[in-house]
Amino acid sequence: MRRGQLLSFDAMLSLVIVILMLGMITSTSSALKDDITIMLGWYERANIGDNMLDIIVKNPGVPSDWESNPSNLAYLGLENTKYPNTIDYKKIEALNKAYTNGEASLKSALVNLSMGKDFTLGFYLTRIEIEGDVTVVPPNVDGSVDIPWGGRLSITPTHGYAYGNPIVDIVWAYPLRTDLRGTGGIANITNLTAGESFVFKLAEDADVRVDIPAPGGPQNYNIPAGATVYIDVDSGWLLIGWNRLNDGTYELWIPYHREGEQVTTTWTGTIWWGQQGGVSSTNLTIRYVYATKVVNADYNMTMINGTFVDNPSIIKASMDRSPWITYTERRIPMTKMLYNETYTVTPDALPEELYIGTIYTTIPDYMALKIAFNNTGYIVMVAWMRGANISGYSVMAAYKTAADSTMKIIVNQTINGKTYIKSYISESPYYAIIPWKEFLTQINQGESLDIYVWVYEMKNIDEAVITDLNGIDTIMKPQASLAVLKLWVWDDS
């Protein structure tokens, strides 16, 4: 380097290299910054759906019982506090109702949850579908007789009449309980008390005779073969002896007696007979549809720029304008128990689910279902039952006719492949009551029973009131089933 020379060639070359390196570093830093920004934006978009669903399904919300008053909602969550790691059907229902009503507290909670992004959230729930035809034939009364207190009543075969002979060729009878043990050749005794009824069906080649006490001697009433006979006990008590025969039919002693001795009538009531009537179903199908097979969401909610939107074309246009869309879903257990003490049902909303849950203990005798309506017509209810040792369904018709305004109930029940027919008669023209254990079925202590109950059909009835008497909900718990939550998130800002 000469004196007075500012930079040597080597120094200049080094300076140029340093400048080039600084330029490259600056350029690389800017590119890296852009890449990091892009990556952070992608990460935020990719995770916003997961984060939203995690928050929804993993906490109960604030307050934890917000479903009882959605206007108090501050922080959205669907977890069932009594059954962790499940979501609560009641909260889904409350969420949908608040969305439909445009609840301001829900809007605020969803804006915070989505960080201002646009989204559609769909709920796909496991469901039970029921369809098929139900036929109801009310009984036709051909004859009846009132039973007075005292004297000696007997129901015996028409041919070969003798007091105390059993009536045979009984196709079916109900209820056949063993309230007492019989003597001699009579194995079982059913003890009917006030308010109960006994029903039996005669074979087509069997007829019976009813002898009732009357001044001047007994009065005789012949009941034709093939008839269905109803015995309604209004007061006192009636003992009926019965045996099941090898051919599947029954023999009955009405009233039960010892060694042919005549017994004094210990009850008042009515015996009536005629066409059996009944309720039957054709191609009744009950399907359990898993949430993963559900095509259309049970509930959908969409928010765009902080506003609830239901118009599909507006939603699609908003999604088309967004530079990105993410999709996320969750499959999670849902707890569901459907119960109200009283329902008012109308024909335009059928079939309508009334009761869903799991009965976890024996059903007490005093728990019953009350059906009330004013019109002449009928209402059909269907129950589906599933348990470890039980599978079946019941089709029940409550009806009254113009000829007889007394309300009656017929149940056609199939449990584990066996069919049972049950009948009940009310003292009132306005309502009828059936024990829950008879409409559903009884279980043993330690067993459980999943139940689903619908009002399925109403004919010539404007409105019916269905009431649970004495709290069957106290022996029920929620059922667990699968729910699928599907979430689309985008940005149309």
JSON list of C-alpha atoms in Angstrom, two decimals, residues 137-279:
[
{"chain": "A", "resi": 137, "resn": "VAL", "atom": "CA", "xyz": [-109.52, -51.89, 17.42]},
{"chain": "A", "resi": 138, "resn": "PRO", "atom": "CA", "xyz": [-111.52, -50.85, 20.52]},
{"chain": "A", "resi": 139, "resn": "PRO", "atom": "CA", "xyz": [-113.45, -53.67, 22.21]},
{"chain": "A", "resi": 140, "resn": "ASN", "atom": "CA", "xyz": [-117.10, -54.10, 21.31]},
{"chain": "A", "resi": 141, "resn": "VAL", "atom": "CA", "xyz": [-119.29, -54.72, 24.36]},
{"chain": "A", "resi": 142, "resn": "ASP", "atom": "CA", "xyz": [-121.89, -57.45, 23.73]},
{"chain": "A", "resi": 143, "resn": "GLY", "atom": "CA", "xyz": [-123.13, -57.76, 27.29]},
{"chain": "A", "resi": 144, "resn": "SER", "atom": "CA", "xyz": [-122.46, -56.84, 30.89]},
{"chain": "A", "resi": 145, "resn": "VAL", "atom": "CA", "xyz": [-123.74, -57.46, 34.39]},
{"chain": "A", "resi": 146, "resn": "ASP", "atom": "CA", "xyz": [-123.18, -55.63, 37.67]},
{"chain": "A", "resi": 147, "resn": "ILE", "atom": "CA", "xyz": [-122.08, -57.76, 40.61]},
{"chain": "A", "resi": 148, "resn": "PRO", "atom": "CA", "xyz": [-123.73, -57.03, 43.99]},
{"chain": "A", "resi": 149, "resn": "TRP", "atom": "CA", "xyz": [-122.18, -57.71, 47.38]},
{"chain": "A", "resi": 150, "resn": "GLY", "atom": "CA", "xyz": [-123.02, -61.00, 49.09]},
{"chain": "A", "resi": 151, "resn": "GLY", "atom": "CA", "xyz": [-124.70, -64.08, 47.71]},
{"chain": "A", "resi": 152, "resn": "ARG", "atom": "CA", "xyz": [-122.84, -66.63, 45.64]},
{"chain": "A", "resi": 153, "resn": "LEU", "atom": "CA", "xyz": [-121.40, -65.89, 42.22]},
{"chain": "A", "resi": 154, "resn": "SER", "atom": "CA", "xyz": [-119.82, -68.42, 39.89]},
{"chain": "A", "resi": 155, "resn": "ILE", "atom": "CA", "xyz": [-118.44, -68.53, 36.36]},
{"chain": "A", "resi": 156, "resn": "THR", "atom": "CA", "xyz": [-118.50, -72.09, 34.99]},
{"chain": "A", "resi": 157, "resn": "PRO", "atom": "CA", "xyz": [-118.77, -73.95, 31.67]},
{"chain": "A", "resi": 158, "resn": "THR", "atom": "CA", "xyz": [-122.20, -73.65, 30.05]},
{"chain": "A", "resi": 159, "resn": "HIS", "atom": "CA", "xyz": [-122.37, -77.38, 29.44]},
{"chain": "A", "resi": 160, "resn": "GLY", "atom": "CA", "xyz": [-122.13, -79.70, 32.40]},
{"chain": "A", "resi": 161, "resn": "TYR", "atom": "CA", "xyz": [-122.72, -76.82, 34.81]},
{"chain": "A", "resi": 162, "resn": "ALA", "atom": "CA", "xyz": [-121.79, -77.47, 38.41]},
{"chain": "A", "resi": 163, "resn": "TYR", "atom": "CA", "xyz": [-120.69, -74.92, 40.98]},
{"chain": "A", "resi": 164, "resn": "GLY", "atom": "CA", "xyz": [-116.96, -74.96, 41.38]},
{"chain": "A", "resi": 165, "resn": "ASN", "atom": "CA", "xyz": [-116.04, -76.51, 38.03]},
{"chain": "A", "resi": 166, "resn": "PRO", "atom": "CA", "xyz": [-113.19, -74.66, 36.33]},
{"chain": "A", "resi": 167, "resn": "ILE", "atom": "CA", "xyz": [-113.62, -72.93, 32.99]},
{"chain": "A", "resi": 168, "resn": "VAL", "atom": "CA", "xyz": [-111.14, -74.32, 30.49]},
{"chain": "A", "resi": 169, "resn": "ASP", "atom": "CA", "xyz": [-109.83, -73.54, 27.01]},
{"chain": "A", "resi": 170, "resn": "ILE", "atom": "CA", "xyz": [-108.68, -70.10, 28.08]},
{"chain": "A", "resi": 171, "resn": "VAL", "atom": "CA", "xyz": [-106.37, -68.75, 25.37]},
{"chain": "A", "resi": 172, "resn": "TRP", "atom": "CA", "xyz": [-104.80, -66.13, 27.62]},
{"chain": "A", "resi": 173, "resn": "ALA", "atom": "CA", "xyz": [-105.55, -64.32, 30.85]},
{"chain": "A", "resi": 174, "resn": "TYR", "atom": "CA", "xyz": [-104.13, -61.31, 32.68]},
{"chain": "A", "resi": 175, "resn": "PRO", "atom": "CA", "xyz": [-102.89, -60.76, 35.32]},
{"chain": "A", "resi": 176, "resn": "LEU", "atom": "CA", "xyz": [-101.86, -64.29, 36.24]},
{"chain": "A", "resi": 177, "resn": "ARG", "atom": "CA", "xyz": [-100.07, -63.59, 39.50]},
{"chain": "A", "resi": 178, "resn": "THR", "atom": "CA", "xyz": [-99.30, -66.01, 42.27]},
{"chain": "A", "resi": 179, "resn": "ASP", "atom": "CA", "xyz": [-100.45, -63.89, 45.18]},
{"chain": "A", "resi": 180, "resn": "LEU", "atom": "CA", "xyz": [-101.34, -67.03, 47.17]},
{"chain": "A", "resi": 181, "resn": "ARG", "atom": "CA", "xyz": [-100.74, -70.75, 46.85]},
{"chain": "A", "resi": 182, "resn": "GLY", "atom": "CA", "xyz": [-103.80, -72.84, 46.08]},
{"chain": "A", "resi": 183, "resn": "THR", "atom": "CA", "xyz": [-104.89, -76.18, 47.49]},
{"chain": "A", "resi": 184, "resn": "GLY", "atom": "CA", "xyz": [-105.67, -79.52, 45.90]},
{"chain": "A", "resi": 185, "resn": "GLY", "atom": "CA", "xyz": [-105.44, -79.31, 42.12]},
{"chain": "A", "resi": 186, "resn": "ILE", "atom": "CA", "xyz": [-105.34, -75.49, 42.04]},
{"chain": "A", "resi": 187, "resn": "ALA", "atom": "CA", "xyz": [-101.75, -74.29, 41.96]},
{"chain": "A", "resi": 188, "resn": "ASN", "atom": "CA", "xyz": [-102.04, -70.49, 41.92]},
{"chain": "A", "resi": 189, "resn": "ILE", "atom": "CA", "xyz": [-104.31, -67.75, 43.23]},
{"chain": "A", "resi": 190, "resn": "THR", "atom": "CA", "xyz": [-104.54, -64.17, 41.96]},
{"chain": "A", "resi": 191, "resn": "ASN", "atom": "CA", "xyz": [-105.99, -61.76, 44.53]},
{"chain": "A", "resi": 192, "resn": "LEU", "atom": "CA", "xyz": [-107.74, -58.86, 42.79]},
{"chain": "A", "resi": 193, "resn": "THR", "atom": "CA", "xyz": [-108.45, -55.78, 44.90]},
{"chain": "A", "resi": 194, "resn": "ALA", "atom": "CA", "xyz": [-110.47, -52.61, 44.34]},
{"chain": "A", "resi": 195, "resn": "GLY", "atom": "CA", "xyz": [-109.48, -50.80, 41.15]},
{"chain": "A", "resi": 196, "resn": "GLU", "atom": "CA", "xyz": [-108.02, -53.89, 39.45]},
{"chain": "A", "resi": 197, "resn": "SER", "atom": "CA", "xyz": [-109.31, -55.81, 36.44]},
{"chain": "A", "resi": 198, "resn": "PHE", "atom": "CA", "xyz": [-108.96, -59.39, 35.22]},
{"chain": "A", "resi": 199, "resn": "VAL", "atom": "CA", "xyz": [-109.24, -60.23, 31.52]},
{"chain": "A", "resi": 200, "resn": "PHE", "atom": "CA", "xyz": [-109.36, -63.58, 29.74]},
{"chain": "A", "resi": 201, "resn": "LYS", "atom": "CA", "xyz": [-109.98, -64.80, 26.21]},
{"chain": "A", "resi": 202, "resn": "LEU", "atom": "CA", "xyz": [-112.18, -67.83, 25.50]},
{"chain": "A", "resi": 203, "resn": "ALA", "atom": "CA", "xyz": [-111.26, -70.29, 22.78]},
{"chain": "A", "resi": 204, "resn": "GLU", "atom": "CA", "xyz": [-113.54, -70.45, 19.75]},
{"chain": "A", "resi": 205, "resn": "ASP", "atom": "CA", "xyz": [-115.15, -73.67, 20.99]},
{"chain": "A", "resi": 206, "resn": "ALA", "atom": "CA", "xyz": [-115.58, -72.65, 24.64]},
{"chain": "A", "resi": 207, "resn": "ASP", "atom": "CA", "xyz": [-118.47, -70.79, 26.25]},
{"chain": "A", "resi": 208, "resn": "VAL", "atom": "CA", "xyz": [-119.22, -70.00, 29.87]},
{"chain": "A", "resi": 209, "resn": "ARG", "atom": "CA", "xyz": [-122.10, -69.17, 32.15]},
{"chain": "A", "resi": 210, "resn": "VAL", "atom": "CA", "xyz": [-122.25, -66.46, 34.80]},
{"chain": "A", "resi": 211, "resn": "ASP", "atom": "CA", "xyz": [-124.56, -67.01, 37.77]},
{"chain": "A", "resi": 212, "resn": "ILE", "atom": "CA", "xyz": [-125.07, -64.06, 40.06]},
{"chain": "A", "resi": 213, "resn": "PRO", "atom": "CA", "xyz": [-127.14, -63.80, 43.24]},
{"chain": "A", "resi": 214, "resn": "ALA", "atom": "CA", "xyz": [-130.59, -62.26, 42.80]},
{"chain": "A", "resi": 215, "resn": "PRO", "atom": "CA", "xyz": [-133.95, -62.26, 44.60]},
{"chain": "A", "resi": 216, "resn": "GLY", "atom": "CA", "xyz": [-135.86, -65.45, 43.79]},
{"chain": "A", "resi": 217, "resn": "GLY", "atom": "CA", "xyz": [-132.74, -67.34, 42.71]},
{"chain": "A", "resi": 218, "resn": "PRO", "atom": "CA", "xyz": [-129.59, -66.84, 40.64]},
{"chain": "A", "resi": 219, "resn": "GLN", "atom": "CA", "xyz": [-129.68, -65.06, 37.31]},
{"chain": "A", "resi": 220, "resn": "ASN", "atom": "CA", "xyz": [-127.87, -66.75, 34.43]},
{"chain": "A", "resi": 221, "resn": "TYR", "atom": "CA", "xyz": [-125.87, -65.03, 31.68]},
{"chain": "A", "resi": 222, "resn": "ASN", "atom": "CA", "xyz": [-124.30, -66.97, 28.83]},
{"chain": "A", "resi": 223, "resn": "ILE", "atom": "CA", "xyz": [-121.05, -65.67, 27.33]},
{"chain": "A", "resi": 224, "resn": "PRO", "atom": "CA", "xyz": [-120.45, -66.94, 23.78]},
{"chain": "A", "resi": 225, "resn": "ALA", "atom": "CA", "xyz": [-117.38, -68.81, 22.61]},
{"chain": "A", "resi": 226, "resn": "GLY", "atom": "CA", "xyz": [-114.45, -66.70, 21.46]},
{"chain": "A", "resi": 227, "resn": "ALA", "atom": "CA", "xyz": [-115.42, -63.71, 23.58]},
{"chain": "A", "resi": 228, "resn": "THR", "atom": "CA", "xyz": [-113.08, -61.69, 25.74]},
{"chain": "A", "resi": 229, "resn": "VAL", "atom": "CA", "xyz": [-114.29, -61.33, 29.32]},
{"chain": "A", "resi": 230, "resn": "TYR", "atom": "CA", "xyz": [-113.43, -58.39, 31.59]},
{"chain": "A", "resi": 231, "resn": "ILE", "atom": "CA", "xyz": [-113.93, -58.47, 35.35]},
{"chain": "A", "resi": 232, "resn": "ASP", "atom": "CA", "xyz": [-113.67, -55.05, 37.02]},
{"chain": "A", "resi": 233, "resn": "VAL", "atom": "CA", "xyz": [-113.41, -54.99, 40.81]},
{"chain": "A", "resi": 234, "resn": "ASP", "atom": "CA", "xyz": [-114.80, -51.77, 42.28]},
{"chain": "A", "resi": 235, "resn": "SER", "atom": "CA", "xyz": [-114.64, -52.69, 45.97]},
{"chain": "A", "resi": 236, "resn": "GLY", "atom": "CA", "xyz": [-113.65, -55.62, 48.14]},
{"chain": "A", "resi": 237, "resn": "TRP", "atom": "CA", "xyz": [-111.50, -58.46, 46.83]},
{"chain": "A", "resi": 238, "resn": "LEU", "atom": "CA", "xyz": [-111.82, -61.42, 44.45]},
{"chain": "A", "resi": 239, "resn": "LEU", "atom": "CA", "xyz": [-109.73, -64.60, 44.52]},
{"chain": "A", "resi": 240, "resn": "ILE", "atom": "CA", "xyz": [-109.19, -66.34, 41.16]},
{"chain": "A", "resi": 241, "resn": "GLY", "atom": "CA", "xyz": [-107.53, -69.75, 41.00]},
{"chain": "A", "resi": 242, "resn": "TRP", "atom": "CA", "xyz": [-105.60, -70.74, 37.90]},
{"chain": "A", "resi": 243, "resn": "ASN", "atom": "CA", "xyz": [-103.41, -73.42, 36.33]},
{"chain": "A", "resi": 244, "resn": "ARG", "atom": "CA", "xyz": [-101.38, -73.40, 33.13]},
{"chain": "A", "resi": 245, "resn": "LEU", "atom": "CA", "xyz": [-102.03, -76.56, 31.10]},
{"chain": "A", "resi": 246, "resn": "ASN", "atom": "CA", "xyz": [-99.57, -78.53, 28.99]},
{"chain": "A", "resi": 247, "resn": "ASP", "atom": "CA", "xyz": [-101.02, -77.25, 25.70]},
{"chain": "A", "resi": 248, "resn": "GLY", "atom": "CA", "xyz": [-100.34, -73.63, 26.71]},
{"chain": "A", "resi": 249, "resn": "THR", "atom": "CA", "xyz": [-103.96, -72.80, 27.61]},
{"chain": "A", "resi": 250, "resn": "TYR", "atom": "CA", "xyz": [-105.29, -72.09, 31.09]},
{"chain": "A", "resi": 251, "resn": "GLU", "atom": "CA", "xyz": [-108.06, -73.18, 33.42]},
{"chain": "A", "resi": 252, "resn": "LEU", "atom": "CA", "xyz": [-109.66, -70.73, 35.85]},
{"chain": "A", "resi": 253, "resn": "TRP", "atom": "CA", "xyz": [-111.71, -71.00, 39.03]},
{"chain": "A", "resi": 254, "resn": "ILE", "atom": "CA", "xyz": [-113.83, -67.86, 39.46]},
{"chain": "A", "resi": 255, "resn": "PRO", "atom": "CA", "xyz": [-114.11, -67.45, 42.38]},
{"chain": "A", "resi": 256, "resn": "TYR", "atom": "CA", "xyz": [-111.44, -69.62, 43.96]},
{"chain": "A", "resi": 257, "resn": "HIS", "atom": "CA", "xyz": [-112.94, -72.13, 46.38]},
{"chain": "A", "resi": 258, "resn": "ARG", "atom": "CA", "xyz": [-111.89, -75.08, 48.52]},
{"chain": "A", "resi": 259, "resn": "GLU", "atom": "CA", "xyz": [-113.20, -78.54, 47.68]},
{"chain": "A", "resi": 260, "resn": "GLY", "atom": "CA", "xyz": [-116.29, -77.31, 45.84]},
{"chain": "A", "resi": 261, "resn": "GLU", "atom": "CA", "xyz": [-117.63, -75.31, 48.76]},
{"chain": "A", "resi": 262, "resn": "GLN", "atom": "CA", "xyz": [-119.65, -72.28, 47.75]},
{"chain": "A", "resi": 263, "resn": "VAL", "atom": "CA", "xyz": [-118.19, -68.96, 48.86]},
{"chain": "A", "resi": 264, "resn": "THR", "atom": "CA", "xyz": [-119.95, -65.67, 49.48]},
{"chain": "A", "resi": 265, "resn": "THR", "atom": "CA", "xyz": [-119.20, -62.89, 47.02]},
{"chain": "A", "resi": 266, "resn": "THR", "atom": "CA", "xyz": [-116.63, -60.57, 48.59]},
{"chain": "A", "resi": 267, "resn": "TRP", "atom": "CA", "xyz": [-116.59, -57.83, 45.97]},
{"chain": "A", "resi": 268, "resn": "THR", "atom": "CA", "xyz": [-118.67, -55.49, 43.84]},
{"chain": "A", "resi": 269, "resn": "GLY", "atom": "CA", "xyz": [-117.99, -54.56, 40.27]},
{"chain": "A", "resi": 270, "resn": "THR", "atom": "CA", "xyz": [-118.87, -55.43, 36.69]},
{"chain": "A", "resi": 271, "resn": "ILE", "atom": "CA", "xyz": [-118.39, -58.36, 34.35]},
{"chain": "A", "resi": 272, "resn": "TRP", "atom": "CA", "xyz": [-118.61, -57.48, 30.65]},
{"chain": "A", "resi": 273, "resn": "TRP", "atom": "CA", "xyz": [-117.76, -59.34, 27.48]},
{"chain": "A", "resi": 274, "resn": "GLY", "atom": "CA", "xyz": [-117.54, -58.95, 23.73]},
{"chain": "A", "resi": 275, "resn": "GLN", "atom": "CA", "xyz": [-114.99, -58.43, 20.96]},
{"chain": "A", "resi": 276, "resn": "GLN", "atom": "CA", "xyz": [-111.50, -58.35, 22.39]},
{"chain": "A", "resi": 277, "resn": "GLY", "atom": "CA", "xyz": [-110.24, -55.33, 20.53]},
{"chain": "A", "resi": 278, "resn": "GLY", "atom": "CA", "xyz": [-106.56, -54.72, 20.51]},
{"chain": "A", "resi": 279, "resn": "VAL", "atom": "CA", "xyz": [-103.59, -52.78, 19.27]}
]
